[in-house]
XYZ file of C-alpha atoms in Angstrom:
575
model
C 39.758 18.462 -36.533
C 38.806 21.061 -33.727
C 35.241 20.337 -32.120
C 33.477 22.708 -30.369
C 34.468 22.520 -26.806
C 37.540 19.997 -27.722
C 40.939 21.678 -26.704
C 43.797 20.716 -29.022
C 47.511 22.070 -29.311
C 50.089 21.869 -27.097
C 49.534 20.950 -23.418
C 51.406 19.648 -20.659
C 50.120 16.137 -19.676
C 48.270 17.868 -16.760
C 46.042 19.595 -18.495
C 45.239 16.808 -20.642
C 43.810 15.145 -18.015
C 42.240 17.673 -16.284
C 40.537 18.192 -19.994
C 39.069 15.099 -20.327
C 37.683 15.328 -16.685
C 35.970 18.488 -17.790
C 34.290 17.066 -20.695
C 33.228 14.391 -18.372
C 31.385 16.858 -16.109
C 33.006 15.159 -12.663
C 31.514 16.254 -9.617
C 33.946 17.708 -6.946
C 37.139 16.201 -6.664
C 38.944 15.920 -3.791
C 42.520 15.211 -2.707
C 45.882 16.868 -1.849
C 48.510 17.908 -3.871
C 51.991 17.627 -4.810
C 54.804 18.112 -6.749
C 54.134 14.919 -9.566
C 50.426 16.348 -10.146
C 50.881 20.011 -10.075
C 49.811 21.132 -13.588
C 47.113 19.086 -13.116
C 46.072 21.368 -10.301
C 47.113 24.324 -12.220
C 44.769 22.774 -15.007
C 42.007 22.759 -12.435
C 42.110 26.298 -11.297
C 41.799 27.570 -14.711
C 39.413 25.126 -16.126
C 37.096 26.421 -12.688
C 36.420 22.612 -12.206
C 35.235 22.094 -7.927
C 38.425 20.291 -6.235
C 38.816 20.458 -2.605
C 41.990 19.954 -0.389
C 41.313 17.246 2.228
C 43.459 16.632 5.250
C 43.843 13.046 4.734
C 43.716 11.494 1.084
C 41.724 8.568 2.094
C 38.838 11.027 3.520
C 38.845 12.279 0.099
C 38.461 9.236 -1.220
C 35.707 8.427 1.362
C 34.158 11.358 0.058
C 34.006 10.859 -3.595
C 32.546 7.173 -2.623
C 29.735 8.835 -1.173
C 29.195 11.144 -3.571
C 29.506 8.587 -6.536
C 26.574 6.522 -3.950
C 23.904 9.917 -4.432
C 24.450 10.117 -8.128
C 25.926 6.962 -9.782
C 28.325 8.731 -11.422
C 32.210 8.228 -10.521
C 33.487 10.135 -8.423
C 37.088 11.429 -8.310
C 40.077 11.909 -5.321
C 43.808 11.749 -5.745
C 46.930 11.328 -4.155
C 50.716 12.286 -4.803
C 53.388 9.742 -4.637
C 54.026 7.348 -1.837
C 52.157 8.393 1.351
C 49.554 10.238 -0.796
C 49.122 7.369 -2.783
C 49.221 4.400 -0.149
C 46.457 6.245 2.199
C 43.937 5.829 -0.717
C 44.181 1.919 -0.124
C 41.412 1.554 2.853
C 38.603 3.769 0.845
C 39.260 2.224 -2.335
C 38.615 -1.351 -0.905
C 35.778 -0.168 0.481
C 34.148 1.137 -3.051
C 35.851 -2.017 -4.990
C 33.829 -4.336 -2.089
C 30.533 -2.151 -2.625
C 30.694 -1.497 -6.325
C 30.943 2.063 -6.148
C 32.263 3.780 -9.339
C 35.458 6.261 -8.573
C 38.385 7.462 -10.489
C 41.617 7.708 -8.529
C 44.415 9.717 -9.742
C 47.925 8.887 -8.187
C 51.030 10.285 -9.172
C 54.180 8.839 -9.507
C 58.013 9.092 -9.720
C 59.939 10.802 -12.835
C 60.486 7.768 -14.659
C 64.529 8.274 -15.413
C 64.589 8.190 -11.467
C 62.552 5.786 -10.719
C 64.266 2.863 -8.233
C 67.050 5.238 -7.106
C 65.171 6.336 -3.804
C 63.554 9.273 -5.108
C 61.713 10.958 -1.824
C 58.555 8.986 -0.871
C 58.799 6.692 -3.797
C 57.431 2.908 -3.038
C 55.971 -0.129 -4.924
C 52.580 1.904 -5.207
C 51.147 0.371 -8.339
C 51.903 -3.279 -6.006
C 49.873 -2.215 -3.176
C 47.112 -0.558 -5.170
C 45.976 -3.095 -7.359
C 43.953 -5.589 -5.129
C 42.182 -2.413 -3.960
C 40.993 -1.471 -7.180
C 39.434 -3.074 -10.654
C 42.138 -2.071 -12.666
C 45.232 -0.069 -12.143
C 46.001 1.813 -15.564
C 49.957 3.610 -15.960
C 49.738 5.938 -18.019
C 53.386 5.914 -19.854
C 52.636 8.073 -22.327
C 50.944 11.789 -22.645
C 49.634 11.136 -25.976
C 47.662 8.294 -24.402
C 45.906 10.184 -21.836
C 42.705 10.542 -23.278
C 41.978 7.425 -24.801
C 43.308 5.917 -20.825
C 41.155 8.390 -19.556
C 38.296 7.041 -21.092
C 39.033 3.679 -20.256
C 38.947 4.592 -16.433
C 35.185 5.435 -16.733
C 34.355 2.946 -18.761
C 35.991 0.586 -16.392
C 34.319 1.726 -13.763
C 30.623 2.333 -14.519
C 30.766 -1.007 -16.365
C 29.386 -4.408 -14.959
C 29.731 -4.305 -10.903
C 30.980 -0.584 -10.600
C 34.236 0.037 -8.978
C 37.571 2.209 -8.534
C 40.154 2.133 -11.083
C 43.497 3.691 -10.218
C 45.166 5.770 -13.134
C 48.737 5.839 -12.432
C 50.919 9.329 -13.642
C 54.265 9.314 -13.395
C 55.875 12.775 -13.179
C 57.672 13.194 -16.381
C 54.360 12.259 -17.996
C 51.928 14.894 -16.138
C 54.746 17.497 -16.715
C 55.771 16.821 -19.861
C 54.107 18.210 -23.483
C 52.276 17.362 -25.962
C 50.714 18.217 -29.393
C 47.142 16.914 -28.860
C 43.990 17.199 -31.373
C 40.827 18.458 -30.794
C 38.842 15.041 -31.819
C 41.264 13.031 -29.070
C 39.018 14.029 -26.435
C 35.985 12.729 -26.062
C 33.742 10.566 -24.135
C 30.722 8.021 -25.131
C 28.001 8.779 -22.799
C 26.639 5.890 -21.354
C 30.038 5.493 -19.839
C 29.970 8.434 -17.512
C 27.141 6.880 -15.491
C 26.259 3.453 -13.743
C 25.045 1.160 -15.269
C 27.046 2.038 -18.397
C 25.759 -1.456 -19.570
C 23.133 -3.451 -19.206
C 22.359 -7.117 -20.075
C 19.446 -8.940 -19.802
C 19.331 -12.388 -18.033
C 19.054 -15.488 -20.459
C 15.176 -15.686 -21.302
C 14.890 -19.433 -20.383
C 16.121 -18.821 -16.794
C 13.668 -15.985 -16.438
C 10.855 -18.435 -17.569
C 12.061 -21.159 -15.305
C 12.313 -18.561 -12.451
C 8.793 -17.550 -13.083
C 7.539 -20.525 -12.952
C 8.929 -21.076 -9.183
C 7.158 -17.779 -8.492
C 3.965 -18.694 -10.395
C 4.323 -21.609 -7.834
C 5.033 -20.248 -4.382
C 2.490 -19.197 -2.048
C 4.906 -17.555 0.492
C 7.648 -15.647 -1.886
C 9.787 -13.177 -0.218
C 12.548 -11.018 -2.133
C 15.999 -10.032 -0.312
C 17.447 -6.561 -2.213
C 21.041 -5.736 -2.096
C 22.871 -2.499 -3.173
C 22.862 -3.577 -6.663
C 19.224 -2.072 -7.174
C 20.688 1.001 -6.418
C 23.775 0.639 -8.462
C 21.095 -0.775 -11.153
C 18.501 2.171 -10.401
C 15.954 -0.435 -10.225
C 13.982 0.939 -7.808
C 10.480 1.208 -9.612
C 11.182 -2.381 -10.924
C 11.225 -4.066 -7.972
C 8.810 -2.061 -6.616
C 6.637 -3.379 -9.741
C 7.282 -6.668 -9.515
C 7.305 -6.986 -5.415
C 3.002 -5.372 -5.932
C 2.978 -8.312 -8.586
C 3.892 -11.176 -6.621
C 2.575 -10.154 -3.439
C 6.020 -10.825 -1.958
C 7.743 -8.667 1.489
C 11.088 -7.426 0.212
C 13.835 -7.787 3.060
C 17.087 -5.646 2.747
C 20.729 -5.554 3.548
C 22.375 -2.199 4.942
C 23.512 -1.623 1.740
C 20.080 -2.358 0.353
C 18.154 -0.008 2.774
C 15.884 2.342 0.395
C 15.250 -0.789 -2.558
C 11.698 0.543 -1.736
C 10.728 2.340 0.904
C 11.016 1.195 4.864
C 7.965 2.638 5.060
C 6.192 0.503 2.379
C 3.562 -1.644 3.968
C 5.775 -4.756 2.010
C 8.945 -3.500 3.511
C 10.367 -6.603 6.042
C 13.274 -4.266 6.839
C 16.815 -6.055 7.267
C 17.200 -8.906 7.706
C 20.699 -11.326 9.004
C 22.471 -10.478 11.799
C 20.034 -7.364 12.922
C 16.556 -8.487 11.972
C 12.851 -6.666 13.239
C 10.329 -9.354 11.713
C 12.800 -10.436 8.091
C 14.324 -13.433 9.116
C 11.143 -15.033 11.041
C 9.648 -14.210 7.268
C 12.584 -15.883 5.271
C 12.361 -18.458 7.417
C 8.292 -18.792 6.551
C 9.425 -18.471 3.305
C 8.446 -21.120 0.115
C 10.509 -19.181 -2.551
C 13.443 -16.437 -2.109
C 14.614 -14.031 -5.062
C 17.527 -12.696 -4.253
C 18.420 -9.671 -6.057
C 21.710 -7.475 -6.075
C 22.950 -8.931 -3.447
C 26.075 -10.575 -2.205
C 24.690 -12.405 0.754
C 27.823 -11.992 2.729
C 28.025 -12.530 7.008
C 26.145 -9.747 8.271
C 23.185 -10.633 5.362
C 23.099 -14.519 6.361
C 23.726 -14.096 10.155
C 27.047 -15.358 9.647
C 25.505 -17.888 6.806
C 22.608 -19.427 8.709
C 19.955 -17.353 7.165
C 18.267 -18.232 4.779
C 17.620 -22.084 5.237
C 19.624 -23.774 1.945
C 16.345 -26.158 1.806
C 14.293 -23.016 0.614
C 14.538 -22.895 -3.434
C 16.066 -19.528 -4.188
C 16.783 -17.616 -7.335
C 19.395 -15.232 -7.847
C 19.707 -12.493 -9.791
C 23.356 -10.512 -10.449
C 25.301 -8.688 -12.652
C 28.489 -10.475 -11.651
C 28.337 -14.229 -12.646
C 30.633 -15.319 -10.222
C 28.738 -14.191 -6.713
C 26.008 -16.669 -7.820
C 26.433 -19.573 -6.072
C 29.058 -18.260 -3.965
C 27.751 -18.949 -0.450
C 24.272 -20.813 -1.658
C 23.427 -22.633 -4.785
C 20.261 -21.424 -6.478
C 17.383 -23.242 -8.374
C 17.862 -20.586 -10.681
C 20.333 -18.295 -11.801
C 19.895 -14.903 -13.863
C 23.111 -13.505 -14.285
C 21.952 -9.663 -15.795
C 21.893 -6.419 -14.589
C 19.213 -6.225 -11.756
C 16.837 -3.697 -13.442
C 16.139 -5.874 -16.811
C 15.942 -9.155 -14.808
C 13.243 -7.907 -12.975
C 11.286 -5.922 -15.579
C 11.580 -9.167 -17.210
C 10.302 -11.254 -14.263
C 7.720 -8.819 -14.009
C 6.426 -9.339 -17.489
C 6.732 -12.936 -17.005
C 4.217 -13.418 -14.045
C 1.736 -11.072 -15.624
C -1.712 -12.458 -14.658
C -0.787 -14.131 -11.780
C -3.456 -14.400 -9.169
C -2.984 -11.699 -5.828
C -1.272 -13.435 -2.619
C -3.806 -10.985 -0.523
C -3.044 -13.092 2.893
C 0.468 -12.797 2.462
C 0.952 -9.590 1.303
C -0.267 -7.905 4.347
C 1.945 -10.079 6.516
C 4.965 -8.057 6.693
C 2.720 -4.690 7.712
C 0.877 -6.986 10.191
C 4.041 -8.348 11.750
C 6.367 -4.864 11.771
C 2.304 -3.303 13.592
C 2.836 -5.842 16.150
C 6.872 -5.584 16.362
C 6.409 -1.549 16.840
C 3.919 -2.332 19.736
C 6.496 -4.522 21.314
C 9.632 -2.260 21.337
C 7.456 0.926 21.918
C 8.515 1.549 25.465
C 12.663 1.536 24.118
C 11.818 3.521 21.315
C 10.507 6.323 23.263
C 12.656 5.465 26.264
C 13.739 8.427 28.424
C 17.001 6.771 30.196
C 20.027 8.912 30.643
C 23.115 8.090 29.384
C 20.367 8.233 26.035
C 19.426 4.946 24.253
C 20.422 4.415 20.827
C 16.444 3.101 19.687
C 15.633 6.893 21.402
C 18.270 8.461 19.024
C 17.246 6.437 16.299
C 13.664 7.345 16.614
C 13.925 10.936 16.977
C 16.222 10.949 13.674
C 12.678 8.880 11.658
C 11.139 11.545 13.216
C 12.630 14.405 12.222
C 14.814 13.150 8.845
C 11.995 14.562 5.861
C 11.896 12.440 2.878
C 14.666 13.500 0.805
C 16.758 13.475 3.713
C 19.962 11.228 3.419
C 21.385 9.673 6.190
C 25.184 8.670 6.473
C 25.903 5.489 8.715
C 29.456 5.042 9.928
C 30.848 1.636 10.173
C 30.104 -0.463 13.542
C 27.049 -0.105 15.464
C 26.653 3.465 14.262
C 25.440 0.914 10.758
C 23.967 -1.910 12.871
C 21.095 0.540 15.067
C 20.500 2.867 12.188
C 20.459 -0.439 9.973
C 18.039 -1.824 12.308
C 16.066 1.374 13.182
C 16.113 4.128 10.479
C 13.327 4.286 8.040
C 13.367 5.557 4.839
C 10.674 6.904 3.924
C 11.195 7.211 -0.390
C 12.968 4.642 -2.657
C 16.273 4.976 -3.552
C 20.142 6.432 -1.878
C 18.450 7.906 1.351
C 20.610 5.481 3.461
C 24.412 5.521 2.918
C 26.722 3.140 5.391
C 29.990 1.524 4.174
C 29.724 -2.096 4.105
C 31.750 -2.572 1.858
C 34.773 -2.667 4.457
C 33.072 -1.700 6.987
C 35.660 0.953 8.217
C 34.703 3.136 11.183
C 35.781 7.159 9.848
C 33.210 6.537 7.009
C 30.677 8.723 8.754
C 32.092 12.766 8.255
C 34.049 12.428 4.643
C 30.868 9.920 3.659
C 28.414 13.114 4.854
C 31.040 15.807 2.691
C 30.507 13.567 -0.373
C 26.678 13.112 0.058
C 26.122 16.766 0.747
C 28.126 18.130 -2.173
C 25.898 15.110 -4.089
C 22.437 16.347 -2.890
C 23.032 20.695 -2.316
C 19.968 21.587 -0.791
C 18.767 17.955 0.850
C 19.252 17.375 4.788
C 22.279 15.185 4.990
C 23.063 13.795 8.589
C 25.751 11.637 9.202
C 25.889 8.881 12.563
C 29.507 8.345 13.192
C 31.291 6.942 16.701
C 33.108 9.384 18.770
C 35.861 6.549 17.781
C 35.348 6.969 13.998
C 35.168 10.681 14.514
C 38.139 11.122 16.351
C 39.666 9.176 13.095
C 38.916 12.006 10.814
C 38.067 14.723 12.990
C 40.268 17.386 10.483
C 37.943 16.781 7.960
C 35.677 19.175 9.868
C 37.752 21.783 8.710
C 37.554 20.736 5.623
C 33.352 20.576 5.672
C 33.269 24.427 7.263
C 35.469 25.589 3.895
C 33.285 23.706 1.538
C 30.357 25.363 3.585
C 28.395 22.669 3.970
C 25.224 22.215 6.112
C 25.931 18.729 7.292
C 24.704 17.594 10.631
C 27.179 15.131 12.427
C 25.591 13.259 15.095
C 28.592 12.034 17.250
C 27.347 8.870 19.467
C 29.347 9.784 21.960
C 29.839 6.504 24.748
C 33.461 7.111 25.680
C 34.247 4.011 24.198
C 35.203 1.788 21.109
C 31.851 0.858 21.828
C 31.450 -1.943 19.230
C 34.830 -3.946 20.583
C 33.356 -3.293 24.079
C 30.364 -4.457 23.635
C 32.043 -7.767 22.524
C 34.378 -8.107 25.308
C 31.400 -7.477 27.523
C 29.524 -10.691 25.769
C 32.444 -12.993 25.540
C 35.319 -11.761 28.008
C 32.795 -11.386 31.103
C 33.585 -7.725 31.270
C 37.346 -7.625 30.761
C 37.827 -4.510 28.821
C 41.134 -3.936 26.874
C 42.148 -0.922 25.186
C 38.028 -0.239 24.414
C 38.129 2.625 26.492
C 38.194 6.460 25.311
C 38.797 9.915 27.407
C 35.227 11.548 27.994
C 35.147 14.530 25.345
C 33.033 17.318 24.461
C 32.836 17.373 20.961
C 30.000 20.001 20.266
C 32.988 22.301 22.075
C 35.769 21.315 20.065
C 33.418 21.865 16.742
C 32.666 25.436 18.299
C 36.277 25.926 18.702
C 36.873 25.131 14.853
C 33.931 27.358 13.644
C 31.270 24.952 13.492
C 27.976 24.563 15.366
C 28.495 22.649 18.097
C 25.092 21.039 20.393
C 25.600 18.996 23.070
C 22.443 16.771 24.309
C 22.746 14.657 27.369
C 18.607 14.806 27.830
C 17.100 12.768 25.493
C 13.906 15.657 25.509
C 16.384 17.488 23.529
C 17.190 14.983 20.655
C 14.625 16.309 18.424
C 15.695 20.400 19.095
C 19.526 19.770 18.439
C 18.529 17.370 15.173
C 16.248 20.504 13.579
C 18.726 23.040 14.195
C 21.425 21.249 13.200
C 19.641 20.642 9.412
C 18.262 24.083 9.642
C 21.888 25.463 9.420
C 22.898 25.108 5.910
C 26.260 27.121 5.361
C 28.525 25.328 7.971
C 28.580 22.044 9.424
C 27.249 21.752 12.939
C 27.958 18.758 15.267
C 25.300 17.225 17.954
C 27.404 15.624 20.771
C 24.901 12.897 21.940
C 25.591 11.315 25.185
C 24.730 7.677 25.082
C 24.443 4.505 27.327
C 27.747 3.601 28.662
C 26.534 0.224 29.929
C 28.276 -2.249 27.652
C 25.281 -4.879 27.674
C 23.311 -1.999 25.879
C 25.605 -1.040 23.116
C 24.529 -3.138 20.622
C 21.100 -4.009 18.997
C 21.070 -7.592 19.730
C 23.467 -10.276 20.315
C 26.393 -10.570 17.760
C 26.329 -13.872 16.465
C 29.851 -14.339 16.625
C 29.551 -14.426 20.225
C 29.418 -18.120 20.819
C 28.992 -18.088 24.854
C 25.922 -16.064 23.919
C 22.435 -18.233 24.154
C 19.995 -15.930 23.676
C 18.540 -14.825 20.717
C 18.790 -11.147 19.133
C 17.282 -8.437 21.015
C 14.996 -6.246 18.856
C 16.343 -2.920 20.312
């Protein structure tokens, strides 16, 4: 039968699938095009659906990760055969690692050519699948939207991820006689969490008895409470107990940073978390993976505390410590239920003004770096003009390496939820100008800034192009130290100085973004942070870059001392 807003009759494969993705209201896609997926292009010109040409496929990819991040809804890239194809592999890891739901569209060789070196053909499908959840070929047309469907549900179910679907030429070209009630979607799959399931009700009483016990409980949030949208439930339960909530990058914004019970993050980077975790008589661990940078390359927290973890994904509990309790569930019912289960339980008054008292005292301490004045400009200066100036719905998009580890450390939300973006799931540096694409197209209308490396940047810097034809009013804050700073910084703490390829020529990027159209502020007085960051957010129809000149001094490039650094004695610095 023919449903209203169902297409049925004869379409090339193409279209099919270009359908489907209209019914399933996709954001922007992004990707570049080719021969095996051109009537799927064609379909997506005349359907009006947003797709935008990127300069390198896995910056589209970045991109959709981002935006999938703002709205917990998949996002969608894709790439032509071979080169197209293989460049998605780096981004994809990185949402697969971070449970970000994305749909990845890849196109393939003609089938009755296939193996017979057809142009840019290679084992594709073989180097895709560990970088995904589940690679899906689509061999025939008639299958496209019931494959289609799988994809989402796939990846908006359990721990999110990116699932590849795999279209072989013949099969996006060829035709076929659909009907109207092939195409649909169910709902809940076109958003994360698409399920959710509730953590066995015996473990949540035996949990809440350790919490009905503790005097000193302190709760360490991962990215699943995003993923989760659990937010409010933690939140709830955090009030409840009494209990400081320390976060992981990916965590940043489980409540708000500036919540008197925010501990802020804790492992390698750490303001006052760890010295609570380590005061610490009971740890919930929620949504969280606690991988190196989380456990200080696993000494944090102390195995001898009891712990209990709560995940959707069985499997992670346990992984690097063994709980008292396990509650394997999505992160939003195990804590409503957790909540409900500690009703009544007597206020922790003491100890829940301890994190507040100890981040008064920690602010007193670092004062004088926060507000430093030295030229080459300090990263705590940066990072304190950008709490300064960032409003609350602002988003802020961390590149990988110490671009992640100072604003990490540093930047405060200031509202629950995505206001803090980094990619930790790989950790690549290039993150930070596709990332700040995706989360602008995500949240029209909110500041997004993105911190990248003049490294990372010079990674992706054609993507600027790309952000002046999508007119977007992204501010990219280049940390500009001449250097691969975080490798230097390294080789300063464990090679006594000898620098090897860490080394970059001295540009000025603020001139090559005025060169390509875009705003373009350079800022060597750190007076002038807080100017350049308001007129870079005030523009809001092309992206403008702010060129910040920072400490070249080697000893001063990261936040504290990188605990892989074994000649290092010291403790972490604070800033």
């Amino acid at each position: 039968m023919n449903l209203p807003n169902r297409p049925s009759g004869t379409m090339t494969g193409g279209r099919a699938l270009a359908e489907m993705l209209r019914l399933a209201e996709v954001g922007p896609m992004f990707g570049m095009g080719g021969f095996q997926l051109l009537p799927f292009y064609d379909a997506v010109a005349q359907l009006g659906l947003q797709h935008f040409l990127v300069n390198d496929e896995r910056c589209g990819a970045f991109a959709a990760d981002a935006w999938a991040r703002v709205t917990n809804r998949p996002g969608v890239c894709d790439g032509t055969l071979g080169p197209g194809a293989t460049n998605l592999v780096t981004a994809l890891v990185e949402s697969l690692n971070a449970g970000v739901p994305l749909v990845a569209i890849a196109g393939d060789t003609h089938r009755a050519h296939s193996w017979k070196n057809m142009t840019q053909e290679a084992r594709q499908i073989e180097i895709l699948r560990p970088a995904v959840k589940e690679v899906i070929r689509v061999e025939l047309a008639s299958r496209i939207p019931e494959l289609v469907r799988r994809a989402f549900a796939i990846a908006t179910s359990g721990r999110p991820g990116p699932v590849l679907l795999d279209m072989p030429e013949d099969v996006a070209h060829g035709e076929h006689d659909y009907s109207g009630d092939e195409f649909y979607f169910e709902p809940a799959t076109l958003a994360t969490p698409a399920r959710r399931a509730r953590p066995a009700a015996e473990d949540v009483g035996r949990a809440a008895a350790m919490l009905w016990k503790a005097q000193r409980p302190v709760i360490l949030a991962g990215g699943g409470i995003h993923l989760s949208g659990a937010h409010d439930a933690l939140l709830a339960l955090a009030d409840a107990l009494g209990a400081p909530v320390a976060h992981t990058l990916s965590g940043k914004g489980a409540i708000a940073c500036t919540n008197p019970l925010s501990a802020g993050l804790f492992g390698r980077y750490s303001r006052i978390a760890n010295e609570l975790v380590a005061a610490s008589d009971c740890l919930l661990v929620v949504g969280c993976k606690l991988g190196e940078i989380a456990t200080k390359r696993y000494t944090v927290p102390d195995p001898s505390v009891p712990m209990i973890h709560l995940d959707v994904v069985a499997e992670e509990i346990g992984r690097v410590h063994v709980p008292e309790v396990a509650l394997w569930g999505d992160a939003r019912e195990g804590l409503v239920d957790l909540r409900d289960a500690v009703a009544g339980m007597p206020a922790r008054r003491e100890w829940a003004t301890e994190a507040a008292r100890r981040m008064r005292a920690w602010r007193e301490e670092v004062s004088p770096r926060l507000v430093s004045d030295e030229r080459p400009i300090s990263m705590a200066r940066l990072c304190h003009e950008l709490n300064a100036v960032m409003p609350e719905d602002g988003i802020l998009v961390a590149d990988g390496g110490f671009a992640a580890h100072w604003t990490g450390l540093l930047y405060d939300t200031k509202a629950a939820g995505r206001h803090y973006i980094a990619d930790r799931g790989l950790a690549s540096i290039g993150y930070g100008l596709p990332g700040g694409m995706g989360a602008a197209l995500a949240a029209r209308g909110r500041p997004v800034v993105s911190v990248t490396g003049d490294g990372g940047f010079n990674m992706v810097l054609g993507e600027l192009e790309t952000a002046r034809r999508a007119k977007l009013g992204l501010t990219i804050v280049v940390v500009n130290n001449a250097a691969s700073g975080y490798v230097k910084a390294l080789q300063h703490a464990m090679m006594k100085g000898r620098y090897q390829s860490a080394d970059l020529v001295e540009m000025d990027y603020a001139a090559i973004a005025r060169a390509m159209g875009c705003g373009g502020i350079r800022v060597e007085d750190p007076a002038r942070l807080a100017e350049a960051l308001r007129a870079g957010i005030a523009e809001t129809d092309r992206p403008t870059v702010v060129d910040v000149v920072v400490t070249r001094d080697p000893a001063k490039m990261l936040p504290g001392v990188d605990n892989r650094t074994a000649e290092i004695k010291k403790g972490d610095r604070v800033a």
